């Protein structure tokens, strides 16, 4: 039974596919209420309230995936999740419209002083002259961060007859032209805008982006809005610019610390606030919960997820094309790691023929995960394989060749160890399966699966018989056997597939046969 912890409030309608699955148990409780069972969950679903820290990840030993029902993953230690091999997914566009609409609601409320007027009337006052606002029509709106939400805000601003200026260092000219906005520098935006709204993620670069220096470049009487992340507008600087009257008003949905407690900003009459409500609509919550529930289900069924933060993203089509090579690569990694039972410095992978045209990042990660699995105690998978390889000083590279060299497709793996180099080549043949066609300098043809026994020997009559007799005497049945040699009387190999794993003592017995140089058990 798969167990999923839903740690923040989420739409039941969105979670329906998980709740309806009889193989899944969904527990809707806060982390503190399931402290004793944390190691029993396979998946964790959160919004922004639950902090997915390294400590929590350590406790959730069985965790495979974290689903964020929303956009921002700043409450999740993605690096730690990656190290632990935990996939992190989000629902990047389910709440875009709601947040853009909330931004607009805040903008209109801010310039027309609706929250203040509302409180006044509720206090039985009727003071019309105290609440004279300004129009949005004809005003210059500066949008910092022109992604999903920023661009939806722009569409609405244009409908209101506003002039829209956009600053986003990663915005391509083509996209800006398509949407028809004025793209400018940050300084130009700060100088022109009557109202500034921020829609960036909170990063090293955007933290304090509107701080003392940049706020000083804004027009006197500017209005500011933050429905993105607390800290993009520096709260201390904001207090100074409100106190000196430079900033006419501020609308905040987010804070550096949430909840903000008794924050000085809350004392200003011209600061209007909501408790992180951008995504809090029925529609957005159904959207984001549906997106993560579907993705988690897909992931638990062993299929590729499309909105992962720490995995290469694959469409279903691409996944179907790479699936066979993904499996072949994994097996090649497992075999190579066991054959090269020594420190390794570099792994070079060459994709040839049809596989060279595919998205190989995932295939490479699969190979690395296979290679590292026997060498590391912790979980290793596609999520953290590249990171673990780097941590262990194992460089890896990919090369591509259109020519499949006698095969429609092939993957050649070269492993550079401290004392030797090992090469193998594999191919996937439709309706036949995975085959290893070159192994350690020998042409051969075997399926990389089950209990394999590799023997390198001198090409002499009777070698097969000697090996066969010993295995037979110990009740080890040989399922298949492939042989190869470099030249008559030279070095030769046997690759046996056995019906059960071999004891180490038997390996030692085989090593003692004269003219046998190498014996390796390979378990795939
Ligand atoms: N208040 C809420 O409830 C709520 C809801 C949803 C999203 N959000 C937040 O809104 C923000 C935007 O979300 P989105 O879905 O539009 O994200 P997005 O990734 O689509 O857009 C972010 C944009 O910011 C730009 N950007 C990055 N660094 C920048 C910088 N230094 N200067 C200027 N632009 C920069 C990026 O190029 C990108 O275009 C995020 O912080 C998200 O967490 C808040
Ligand atoms: O990043 C987001 O998606 C928003 O901040 C929404 O957060 P919430 O799911 O906690 O409302």
Coordinates of C-alpha atoms and ligand atoms in Angstrom, one line a residue:
X1 CA 0.0 0.0 0.0
X2 CA 1.4 3.4 -1.0
X3 CA 1.0 6.1 1.7
X4 CA 0.7 9.8 0.9
X5 CA 0.9 12.5 3.5
X6 CA -1.1 15.7 2.5
X7 CA 0.3 18.1 5.1
X8 CA -1.4 21.3 4.0
X9 CA -5.1 22.1 3.3
X10 CA -5.8 21.0 -0.3
X11 CA -8.9 20.7 -2.5
X12 CA -10.6 17.4 -2.1
X13 CA -11.8 17.6 -5.6
X14 CA -8.2 18.0 -6.8
X15 CA -7.1 15.0 -4.7
X16 CA -9.9 12.8 -6.0
X17 CA -7.7 10.6 -8.2
X18 CA -5.5 9.7 -5.2
X19 CA -8.5 9.3 -2.8
X20 CA -10.2 6.9 -5.3
X21 CA -7.2 4.6 -5.7
X22 CA -7.6 1.5 -3.5
X23 CA -3.8 0.9 -3.6
X24 CA -3.2 4.3 -2.0
X25 CA -3.7 5.5 1.6
X26 CA -4.0 9.3 1.8
X27 CA -3.4 10.8 5.2
X28 CA -4.5 14.4 5.5
X29 CA -2.6 15.6 8.6
X30 CA 0.0 18.2 9.6
X31 CA 3.6 16.9 9.9
X32 CA 3.6 17.4 13.7
X33 CA 0.6 15.1 14.0
X34 CA 2.3 12.1 12.3
X35 CA 5.8 12.4 13.8
X36 CA 5.8 8.7 14.7
X37 CA 5.0 7.5 11.2
X38 CA 7.1 9.9 9.1
X39 CA 9.3 7.1 7.8
X40 CA 6.2 5.3 6.3
X41 CA 5.2 7.8 3.6
X42 CA 6.1 7.4 0.0
X43 CA 4.9 10.9 -1.1
X44 CA 4.4 14.2 0.6
X45 CA 2.0 16.9 -0.7
X46 CA 2.3 20.5 0.6
X47 CA 1.4 24.1 -0.1
X48 CA 3.6 27.0 1.2
X49 CA 2.9 26.4 4.9
X50 CA 4.8 23.1 5.5
X51 CA 8.6 23.6 5.5
X52 CA 10.2 20.6 3.8
X53 CA 13.6 20.9 5.5
X54 CA 16.5 18.6 5.4
X55 CA 15.6 17.4 8.9
X56 CA 12.1 16.4 7.7
X57 CA 13.5 14.7 4.7
X58 CA 15.9 12.7 6.9
X59 CA 13.0 11.5 9.0
X60 CA 10.9 10.6 5.9
X61 CA 13.2 7.7 5.0
X62 CA 10.8 6.1 2.5
X63 CA 9.9 9.4 0.7
X64 CA 10.1 9.3 -3.1
X65 CA 8.3 12.5 -4.2
X66 CA 7.3 15.9 -2.8
X67 CA 4.4 17.6 -4.6
X68 CA 4.0 21.3 -4.1
X69 CA 0.4 22.3 -4.9
X70 CA 1.5 25.7 -6.2
X71 CA 4.4 27.5 -7.8
X72 CA 7.0 28.6 -5.2
X73 CA 9.2 25.9 -3.9
X74 CA 11.1 28.2 -1.5
X75 CA 9.6 26.2 1.4
X76 CA 11.3 23.1 0.1
X77 CA 15.0 22.3 0.5
X78 CA 15.3 21.2 -3.1
X79 CA 19.1 20.6 -2.9
X80 CA 18.6 18.3 0.1
X81 CA 15.7 16.5 -1.7
X82 CA 18.0 16.0 -4.7
X83 CA 20.7 14.6 -2.5
X84 CA 18.3 12.2 -1.0
X85 CA 17.0 11.2 -4.4
X86 CA 13.5 12.7 -3.8
X87 CA 11.7 14.1 -6.8
X88 CA 10.2 17.5 -6.3
X89 CA 7.3 18.6 -8.5
X90 CA 5.1 21.7 -8.5
X91 CA 2.0 22.9 -10.2
X92 CA 3.4 25.8 -12.1
X93 CA 0.4 27.3 -13.8
X94 CA -2.7 26.2 -11.8
X95 CA -2.8 29.5 -9.8
X96 CA -1.5 32.0 -12.3
X97 CA -4.9 33.6 -13.2
X98 CA -6.0 33.7 -9.5
X99 CA -2.7 35.5 -8.5
X100 CA -2.9 37.9 -11.4
X101 CA -6.5 38.7 -10.5
X102 CA -5.5 39.1 -6.9
X103 CA -2.7 41.5 -7.9
X104 CA -5.3 43.5 -9.8
X105 CA -7.7 43.5 -7.0
X106 CA -4.9 44.8 -4.7
X107 CA -4.0 47.4 -7.3
X108 CA -7.5 48.8 -7.6
X109 CA -8.0 48.6 -3.8
X110 CA -4.7 50.4 -3.2
X111 CA -5.4 53.4 -5.5
X112 CA -9.1 53.7 -4.5
X113 CA -8.4 53.0 -0.8
X114 CA -11.2 50.5 -0.7
X115 CA -10.0 48.6 2.5
X116 CA -9.7 51.9 4.4
X117 CA -13.1 53.1 3.2
X118 CA -14.7 49.7 4.0
X119 CA -13.4 49.9 7.6
X120 CA -14.6 53.5 7.9
X121 CA -18.2 52.7 6.7
X122 CA -18.3 49.6 9.0
X123 CA -17.4 51.9 11.8
X124 CA -20.6 53.8 11.0
X125 CA -18.7 56.8 9.4
X126 CA -19.6 58.4 6.1
X127 CA -16.5 60.4 5.1
X128 CA -16.5 60.6 1.3
X129 CA -13.8 63.3 1.1
X130 CA -11.2 61.1 3.0
X131 CA -11.2 58.5 0.3
X132 CA -10.5 60.2 -2.9
X133 CA -8.4 57.9 -5.1
X134 CA -6.6 58.0 -8.5
X135 CA -7.6 56.2 -11.7
X136 CA -5.6 53.4 -13.2
X137 CA -6.4 54.6 -16.7
X138 CA -3.4 56.3 -18.3
X139 CA -1.1 55.4 -15.5
X140 CA 2.3 53.8 -16.1
X141 CA 2.6 50.3 -14.6
X142 CA 6.0 48.8 -14.1
X143 CA 6.1 45.0 -14.0
X144 CA 9.2 43.4 -12.6
X145 CA 9.3 39.7 -13.6
X146 CA 7.4 38.9 -16.8
X147 CA 6.7 35.2 -16.4
X148 CA 3.3 33.6 -16.1
X149 CA 1.7 36.0 -13.6
X150 CA 3.5 39.1 -14.7
X151 CA 2.2 38.6 -18.3
X152 CA -1.4 38.0 -17.1
X153 CA -1.2 41.2 -15.0
X154 CA 0.0 43.0 -18.2
X155 CA -3.0 41.8 -20.2
X156 CA -5.4 43.1 -17.5
X157 CA -3.5 46.4 -17.2
X158 CA -3.8 47.0 -20.9
X159 CA -7.6 46.4 -20.7
X160 CA -7.6 49.2 -18.1
X161 CA -5.9 51.6 -20.5
X162 CA -2.6 51.5 -18.6
X163 CA 0.9 51.9 -20.2
X164 CA 2.8 48.8 -19.3
X165 CA 6.6 48.7 -18.9
X166 CA 8.4 45.4 -18.2
X167 CA 11.7 44.5 -16.7
X168 CA 12.8 40.9 -16.9
X169 CA 16.5 40.1 -17.8
X170 CA 15.4 36.7 -19.1
X171 CA 12.6 37.9 -21.4
X172 CA 13.3 37.3 -25.1
X173 CA 12.7 40.1 -27.5
X174 CA 10.4 37.8 -29.6
X175 CA 8.1 37.1 -26.6
X176 CA 8.0 40.7 -25.5
X177 CA 7.0 41.8 -29.1
X178 CA 4.4 39.1 -29.3
X179 CA 2.7 40.4 -26.1
X180 CA 3.3 44.0 -27.1
X181 CA 4.8 45.5 -24.0
X182 CA 7.5 48.1 -23.5
X183 CA 10.6 46.3 -22.4
X184 CA 13.0 48.5 -20.5
X185 CA 15.9 48.4 -18.0
X186 CA 15.2 48.3 -14.3
X187 CA 16.3 52.0 -14.0
X188 CA 13.9 53.1 -16.8
X189 CA 11.1 51.2 -15.2
X190 CA 11.8 52.7 -11.8
X191 CA 11.9 56.2 -13.2
X192 CA 8.7 55.9 -15.3
X193 CA 6.2 53.8 -13.2
X194 CA 3.4 55.2 -11.2
X195 CA 2.7 51.8 -9.9
X196 CA 5.2 48.9 -9.6
X197 CA 4.3 45.3 -9.1
X198 CA 6.8 42.5 -8.6
X199 CA 6.4 39.0 -10.0
X200 CA 9.8 37.3 -9.7
X201 CA 10.8 34.3 -7.7
X202 CA 12.7 35.1 -4.5
X203 CA 16.3 34.5 -5.4
X204 CA 19.7 35.8 -4.4
X205 CA 19.3 38.4 -7.1
X206 CA 15.7 39.5 -6.3
X207 CA 16.0 39.5 -2.5
X208 CA 15.8 43.2 -1.6
X209 CA 15.6 44.2 -5.3
X210 CA 13.4 47.1 -4.3
X211 CA 15.7 48.3 -1.5
X212 CA 16.9 51.8 -0.5
X213 CA 18.9 52.4 -3.7
X214 CA 16.2 51.4 -6.1
X215 CA 13.4 52.9 -4.2
X216 CA 15.2 56.2 -4.3
X217 CA 15.0 55.9 -8.1
X218 CA 11.2 55.7 -8.2
X219 CA 8.8 58.6 -8.7
X220 CA 7.6 60.4 -5.6
X221 CA 4.1 59.2 -5.0
X222 CA 4.7 55.7 -6.4
X223 CA 2.5 52.8 -5.4
X224 CA 4.1 49.4 -4.8
X225 CA 2.6 45.9 -4.9
X226 CA 4.1 42.5 -3.9
X227 CA 2.0 39.4 -4.5
X228 CA 5.1 37.3 -5.3
X229 CA 7.4 36.7 -2.3
X230 CA 8.1 38.6 0.9
X231 CA 11.6 40.2 0.7
X232 CA 11.6 41.2 -2.9
X233 CA 10.7 44.6 -1.6
X234 CA 13.0 45.2 1.4
X235 CA 10.6 45.7 4.3
X236 CA 12.9 48.0 6.3
X237 CA 13.5 50.2 3.3
X238 CA 9.8 50.3 2.7
X239 CA 9.2 51.6 6.2
X240 CA 11.6 54.5 5.6
X241 CA 10.1 55.4 2.2
X242 CA 6.6 55.3 3.7
X243 CA 7.7 57.4 6.6
X244 CA 9.2 60.1 4.4
X245 CA 6.1 60.1 2.1
X246 CA 8.0 59.1 -1.0
X247 CA 5.8 55.9 -1.4
X248 CA 2.1 56.7 -1.7
X249 CA 0.8 53.3 -0.8
X250 CA 1.7 49.6 -0.7
X251 CA -0.2 46.4 -1.2
X252 CA 1.3 43.3 0.2
X253 CA 0.1 39.7 0.0
X254 CA 3.4 38.3 1.2
X255 CA 5.9 39.0 3.9
X256 CA 9.5 38.2 4.8
X257 CA 8.1 36.2 7.8
X258 CA 4.7 34.7 7.5
X259 CA 2.6 35.3 9.5
X260 CA 4.2 38.8 10.0
X261 CA 3.0 39.1 13.6
X262 CA 3.0 42.7 15.0
X263 CA 5.0 44.1 12.0
X264 CA 5.6 47.9 11.9
X265 CA 4.3 48.0 8.3
X266 CA 0.8 47.0 9.5
X267 CA 0.6 50.4 11.4
X268 CA 0.6 52.5 8.2
X269 CA -2.8 53.5 7.0
X270 CA -1.6 53.4 3.3
X271 CA -0.4 49.8 3.5
X272 CA -3.0 47.3 2.6
X273 CA -2.5 43.6 3.2
X274 CA -3.8 40.1 2.6
X275 CA -2.6 36.9 4.3
X276 CA -0.9 35.3 1.2
X277 CA -4.2 34.8 -0.7
X278 CA -2.9 35.1 -4.3
X279 CA -3.7 31.4 -5.0
X280 CA -6.7 31.1 -2.6
X281 CA -9.5 30.7 -5.0
X282 CA -11.7 27.6 -5.5
X283 CA -10.5 27.3 -9.1
X284 CA -6.8 27.7 -8.4
X285 CA -6.9 25.2 -5.5
X286 CA -8.7 22.6 -7.7
X287 CA -6.2 23.2 -10.4
X288 CA -3.0 22.9 -8.3
X289 CA -4.3 19.9 -6.3
X290 CA -5.4 18.1 -9.5
X291 CA -2.0 18.8 -11.1
X292 CA 0.1 17.5 -8.3
X293 CA -2.3 14.6 -7.6
X294 CA -2.1 13.5 -11.2
X295 CA 1.7 13.9 -11.3
X296 CA 2.2 11.9 -8.1
X297 CA 0.0 9.2 -9.5
X298 CA 1.9 9.1 -12.7
X299 CA 5.2 9.0 -10.8
X300 CA 4.1 6.2 -8.6
X301 CA 3.1 4.2 -11.7
X302 CA 6.7 4.5 -12.8
X303 CA 6.0 7.0 -15.6
X304 CA 7.7 10.3 -16.2
X305 CA 6.6 13.5 -14.5
X306 CA 6.3 16.7 -16.5
X307 CA 6.8 19.4 -13.9
X308 CA 9.8 18.3 -11.9
X309 CA 12.1 20.8 -10.3
X310 CA 15.1 18.4 -10.0
X311 CA 14.6 16.0 -12.9
X312 CA 14.9 16.6 -16.6
X313 CA 11.4 17.1 -17.8
X314 CA 10.1 14.6 -20.4
X315 CA 6.9 14.6 -22.4
X316 CA 5.0 11.2 -22.7
X317 CA 6.1 10.9 -26.3
X318 CA 9.8 11.4 -25.6
X319 CA 9.6 9.1 -22.6
X320 CA 8.1 6.3 -24.7
X321 CA 11.0 6.7 -27.2
X322 CA 13.7 6.7 -24.6
X323 CA 12.3 4.0 -22.3
X324 CA 14.1 1.1 -23.9
X325 CA 17.5 2.9 -23.8
X326 CA 16.8 4.1 -20.3
X327 CA 16.5 0.4 -19.2
X328 CA 19.5 -0.7 -21.3
X329 CA 21.7 2.1 -19.9
X330 CA 20.7 1.2 -16.3
X331 CA 21.8 -2.4 -16.8
X332 CA 25.0 -1.4 -18.5
X333 CA 25.8 0.8 -15.5
X334 CA 25.1 -2.0 -13.1
X335 CA 27.3 -4.5 -15.0
X336 CA 30.1 -2.0 -15.5
X337 CA 30.2 -1.0 -11.9
X338 CA 30.6 -4.6 -10.8
X339 CA 33.2 -5.4 -13.4
X340 CA 35.2 -2.3 -12.5
X341 CA 35.4 -3.0 -8.8
X342 CA 37.9 -0.3 -8.2
X343 CA 38.0 3.5 -7.9
X344 CA 36.7 5.2 -11.1
X345 CA 37.6 8.6 -12.4
X346 CA 35.6 9.0 -15.5
X347 CA 32.6 7.6 -17.4
X348 CA 32.3 8.4 -21.1
X349 CA 29.1 7.5 -22.9
X350 CA 28.7 7.6 -26.7
X351 CA 25.3 7.5 -28.2
X352 CA 25.3 6.2 -31.8
X353 CA 22.6 5.8 -34.4
X354 CA 19.0 6.5 -33.6
X355 CA 19.5 6.9 -29.9
X356 CA 21.8 9.9 -30.6
X357 CA 18.8 11.9 -31.8
X358 CA 16.9 11.4 -28.5
X359 CA 16.9 13.3 -25.3
X360 CA 19.8 11.5 -23.6
X361 CA 20.0 13.4 -20.3
X362 CA 17.6 11.0 -18.7
X363 CA 19.4 7.9 -20.2
X364 CA 22.7 9.1 -18.9
X365 CA 21.3 9.7 -15.4
X366 CA 19.9 6.2 -15.5
X367 CA 23.3 4.7 -16.5
X368 CA 25.0 6.7 -13.7
X369 CA 22.4 5.6 -11.2
X370 CA 23.0 1.9 -12.2
X371 CA 26.7 2.4 -11.9
X372 CA 26.6 4.2 -8.5
X373 CA 24.0 1.9 -6.9
X374 CA 26.4 -0.8 -5.8
X375 CA 28.9 1.8 -4.6
X376 CA 26.8 4.1 -2.4
X377 CA 24.8 3.3 0.8
X378 CA 22.1 5.9 0.3
X379 CA 19.4 6.0 -2.3
X380 CA 20.6 6.7 -5.8
X381 CA 18.4 7.4 -8.7
X382 CA 17.9 9.7 -11.7
X383 CA 17.3 12.6 -9.4
X384 CA 20.7 12.6 -7.6
X385 CA 22.9 10.4 -9.8
X386 CA 24.7 13.3 -11.5
X387 CA 25.2 15.1 -8.2
X388 CA 26.5 12.0 -6.4
X389 CA 28.9 11.2 -9.3
X390 CA 30.3 14.8 -9.0
X391 CA 30.5 14.5 -5.2
X392 CA 32.6 11.3 -5.6
X393 CA 34.9 12.9 -8.2
X394 CA 33.5 10.8 -11.1
X395 CA 33.4 12.9 -14.2
X396 CA 31.0 11.9 -17.0
X397 CA 30.6 13.0 -20.6
X398 CA 28.3 12.3 -23.5
X399 CA 29.2 12.1 -27.2
X400 CA 27.0 11.6 -30.1
X401 CA 27.5 9.8 -33.4
X402 CA 25.0 9.5 -36.3
X403 CA 26.7 6.2 -37.3
X404 CA 25.5 3.2 -35.4
X405 CA 28.4 1.0 -36.5
X406 CA 26.5 -2.0 -37.7
X407 CA 23.7 -1.4 -35.2
X408 CA 20.6 0.7 -35.6
X409 CA 21.4 2.2 -32.2
X410 CA 24.1 1.6 -29.6
X411 CA 25.4 3.0 -26.3
X412 CA 29.1 2.6 -25.7
X413 CA 30.3 3.0 -22.2
X414 CA 34.0 3.6 -21.3
X415 CA 34.9 3.6 -17.7
X416 CA 38.3 4.9 -16.7
X417 CA 39.6 3.5 -13.5
X418 CA 42.8 4.1 -11.5
X419 CA 44.4 1.0 -13.0
X420 CA 42.4 0.0 -16.0
X421 CA 39.9 1.0 -18.6
X422 CA 36.8 -0.9 -19.4
X423 CA 34.5 -0.6 -22.4
X424 CA 31.2 -2.2 -23.3
X425 CA 28.7 -1.6 -26.0
X426 CA 24.9 -2.3 -25.8
X427 CA 22.1 -2.1 -28.2
X428 CA 18.3 -2.4 -28.0
X429 CA 16.7 -4.5 -30.7
X430 CA 12.9 -4.2 -31.0
X431 CA 11.1 -7.5 -30.1
X432 CA 14.4 -9.0 -29.0
X433 CA 15.5 -6.8 -26.2
X434 CA 18.8 -5.5 -24.7
X435 CA 22.0 -7.0 -25.9
X436 CA 25.6 -6.4 -25.0
X437 CA 27.6 -6.7 -28.2
X438 CA 31.0 -5.7 -27.1
X439 CA 32.5 -6.4 -23.7
X440 CA 36.0 -5.5 -22.6
X441 CA 37.4 -5.7 -26.1
X442 CA 35.6 -8.8 -27.2
X443 CA 32.7 -9.1 -29.7
X444 CA 30.0 -11.1 -27.9
X445 CA 26.2 -11.1 -27.7
X446 CA 24.4 -11.5 -24.4
X447 CA 21.4 -10.2 -22.5
X448 CA 22.4 -8.1 -19.5
X449 CA 20.1 -9.7 -17.0
X450 CA 19.9 -12.2 -14.2
X451 CA 22.9 -14.0 -12.6
X452 CA 25.8 -13.5 -15.0
X453 CA 29.2 -15.1 -14.8
X454 CA 32.1 -13.6 -16.8
X455 CA 35.2 -15.6 -17.3
X456 CA 38.3 -14.5 -19.2
X457 CA 40.6 -17.3 -20.2
X458 CA 43.0 -18.5 -22.8
X459 CA 41.4 -19.9 -25.9
X460 CA 42.2 -23.6 -25.4
X461 CA 40.2 -26.8 -25.9
X462 CA 38.4 -28.1 -22.8
X463 CA 37.9 -24.7 -21.0
X464 CA 34.1 -24.7 -21.3
X465 CA 34.0 -28.3 -20.1
X466 CA 36.1 -27.5 -17.0
X467 CA 33.8 -24.6 -16.0
X468 CA 30.7 -26.6 -16.8
X469 CA 31.8 -29.5 -14.6
X470 CA 32.5 -27.4 -11.6
X471 CA 29.2 -25.6 -11.9
X472 CA 27.4 -28.9 -12.5
X473 CA 29.1 -30.5 -9.4
X474 CA 27.6 -27.6 -7.3
X475 CA 24.1 -27.9 -8.8
X476 CA 24.4 -24.6 -10.6
X477 CA 22.5 -24.8 -13.9
X478 CA 23.7 -22.8 -16.9
X479 CA 20.8 -21.2 -18.7
X480 CA 22.8 -19.6 -21.6
X481 CA 26.4 -19.3 -22.6
X482 CA 28.1 -16.9 -25.0
X483 CA 31.7 -17.1 -26.0
X484 CA 34.0 -14.7 -27.8
X485 CA 37.7 -14.5 -28.6
X486 CA 40.2 -12.0 -30.0
X487 CA 42.1 -14.5 -32.1
X488 CA 42.6 -18.3 -32.3
X489 CA 44.6 -19.4 -29.2
X490 CA 44.5 -15.8 -27.8
X491 CA 42.4 -14.3 -25.1
X492 CA 38.8 -15.5 -24.9
X493 CA 35.8 -14.9 -22.8
X494 CA 32.7 -16.8 -21.7
X495 CA 29.5 -15.0 -20.4
X496 CA 27.2 -17.5 -18.7
X497 CA 23.7 -16.8 -17.5
X498 CA 23.0 -19.0 -14.4
X499 CA 19.8 -20.0 -12.8
X500 CA 21.0 -18.9 -9.4
X501 CA 23.6 -16.6 -7.9
X502 CA 27.1 -18.1 -7.4
X503 CA 28.7 -18.5 -4.0
X504 CA 32.0 -16.6 -3.6
X505 CA 33.8 -19.8 -2.8
X506 CA 32.8 -21.2 -6.2
X507 CA 34.2 -18.0 -7.8
X508 CA 37.5 -18.7 -6.0
X509 CA 37.4 -22.4 -7.2
X510 CA 37.0 -21.2 -10.8
X511 CA 39.8 -18.7 -10.5
X512 CA 42.2 -21.5 -9.6
X513 CA 41.7 -23.3 -12.9
X514 CA 44.9 -22.8 -14.9
X515 CA 44.4 -20.6 -18.0
X516 CA 41.5 -18.7 -16.4
X517 CA 42.6 -15.1 -15.8
X518 CA 39.4 -13.3 -14.6
X519 CA 36.2 -14.5 -13.0
X520 CA 33.5 -12.0 -12.1
X521 CA 30.0 -12.4 -10.8
X522 CA 27.7 -9.8 -12.4
X523 CA 24.2 -9.5 -10.8
X524 CA 21.7 -7.5 -12.8
Ligands
LIG1 N1 0.8 35.3 -3.7 C1 0.6 34.1 -4.0 O1 -0.2 33.4 -3.5 C2 1.4 33.5 -5.2 C3 0.8 32.6 -6.1 C4 1.5 32.1 -7.1 C5 2.8 32.5 -7.3 N2 3.4 33.4 -6.5 C6 4.7 33.9 -6.7 O2 4.7 34.8 -7.8 C7 6.0 34.8 -8.4 C8 5.9 34.7 -9.9 O3 5.3 33.4 -10.3 P1 5.2 33.0 -11.8 O4 4.3 31.8 -11.8 O5 4.8 34.1 -12.6 O6 6.7 32.6 -12.1 P2 7.4 32.6 -13.5 O7 8.6 31.7 -13.3 O8 6.5 32.2 -14.6 O9 7.9 34.1 -13.7 C9 9.0 34.6 -12.9 C10 9.7 35.6 -13.9 O10 10.6 36.3 -13.1 C11 11.7 36.6 -13.9 N3 12.9 36.9 -13.2 C12 13.8 36.1 -12.5 N4 14.7 36.8 -11.9 C13 14.5 38.1 -12.2 C14 15.2 39.3 -11.8 N5 16.3 39.3 -11.1 N6 14.6 40.5 -12.3 C15 13.5 40.5 -13.0 N7 12.8 39.4 -13.4 C16 13.3 38.2 -13.0 C17 11.9 35.3 -14.7 O11 12.6 35.5 -15.9 C18 10.4 35.0 -15.0 O12 10.0 35.5 -16.3 C19 6.8 33.7 -7.7 O13 7.6 34.3 -6.7 C20 5.7 32.8 -7.1 O14 6.2 32.1 -6.0 C21 2.7 33.9 -5.4
LIG2 O1 3.8 29.9 -4.8 C1 2.6 29.8 -4.8 O2 2.0 29.0 -5.5 C2 1.8 30.7 -3.9 O3 2.6 31.4 -3.0 C3 0.7 30.0 -3.2 O4 1.0 29.5 -2.0 P1 -0.2 28.6 -1.2 O5 -0.3 27.4 -1.9 O6 0.4 28.4 0.2 O7 -1.4 29.5 -1.2

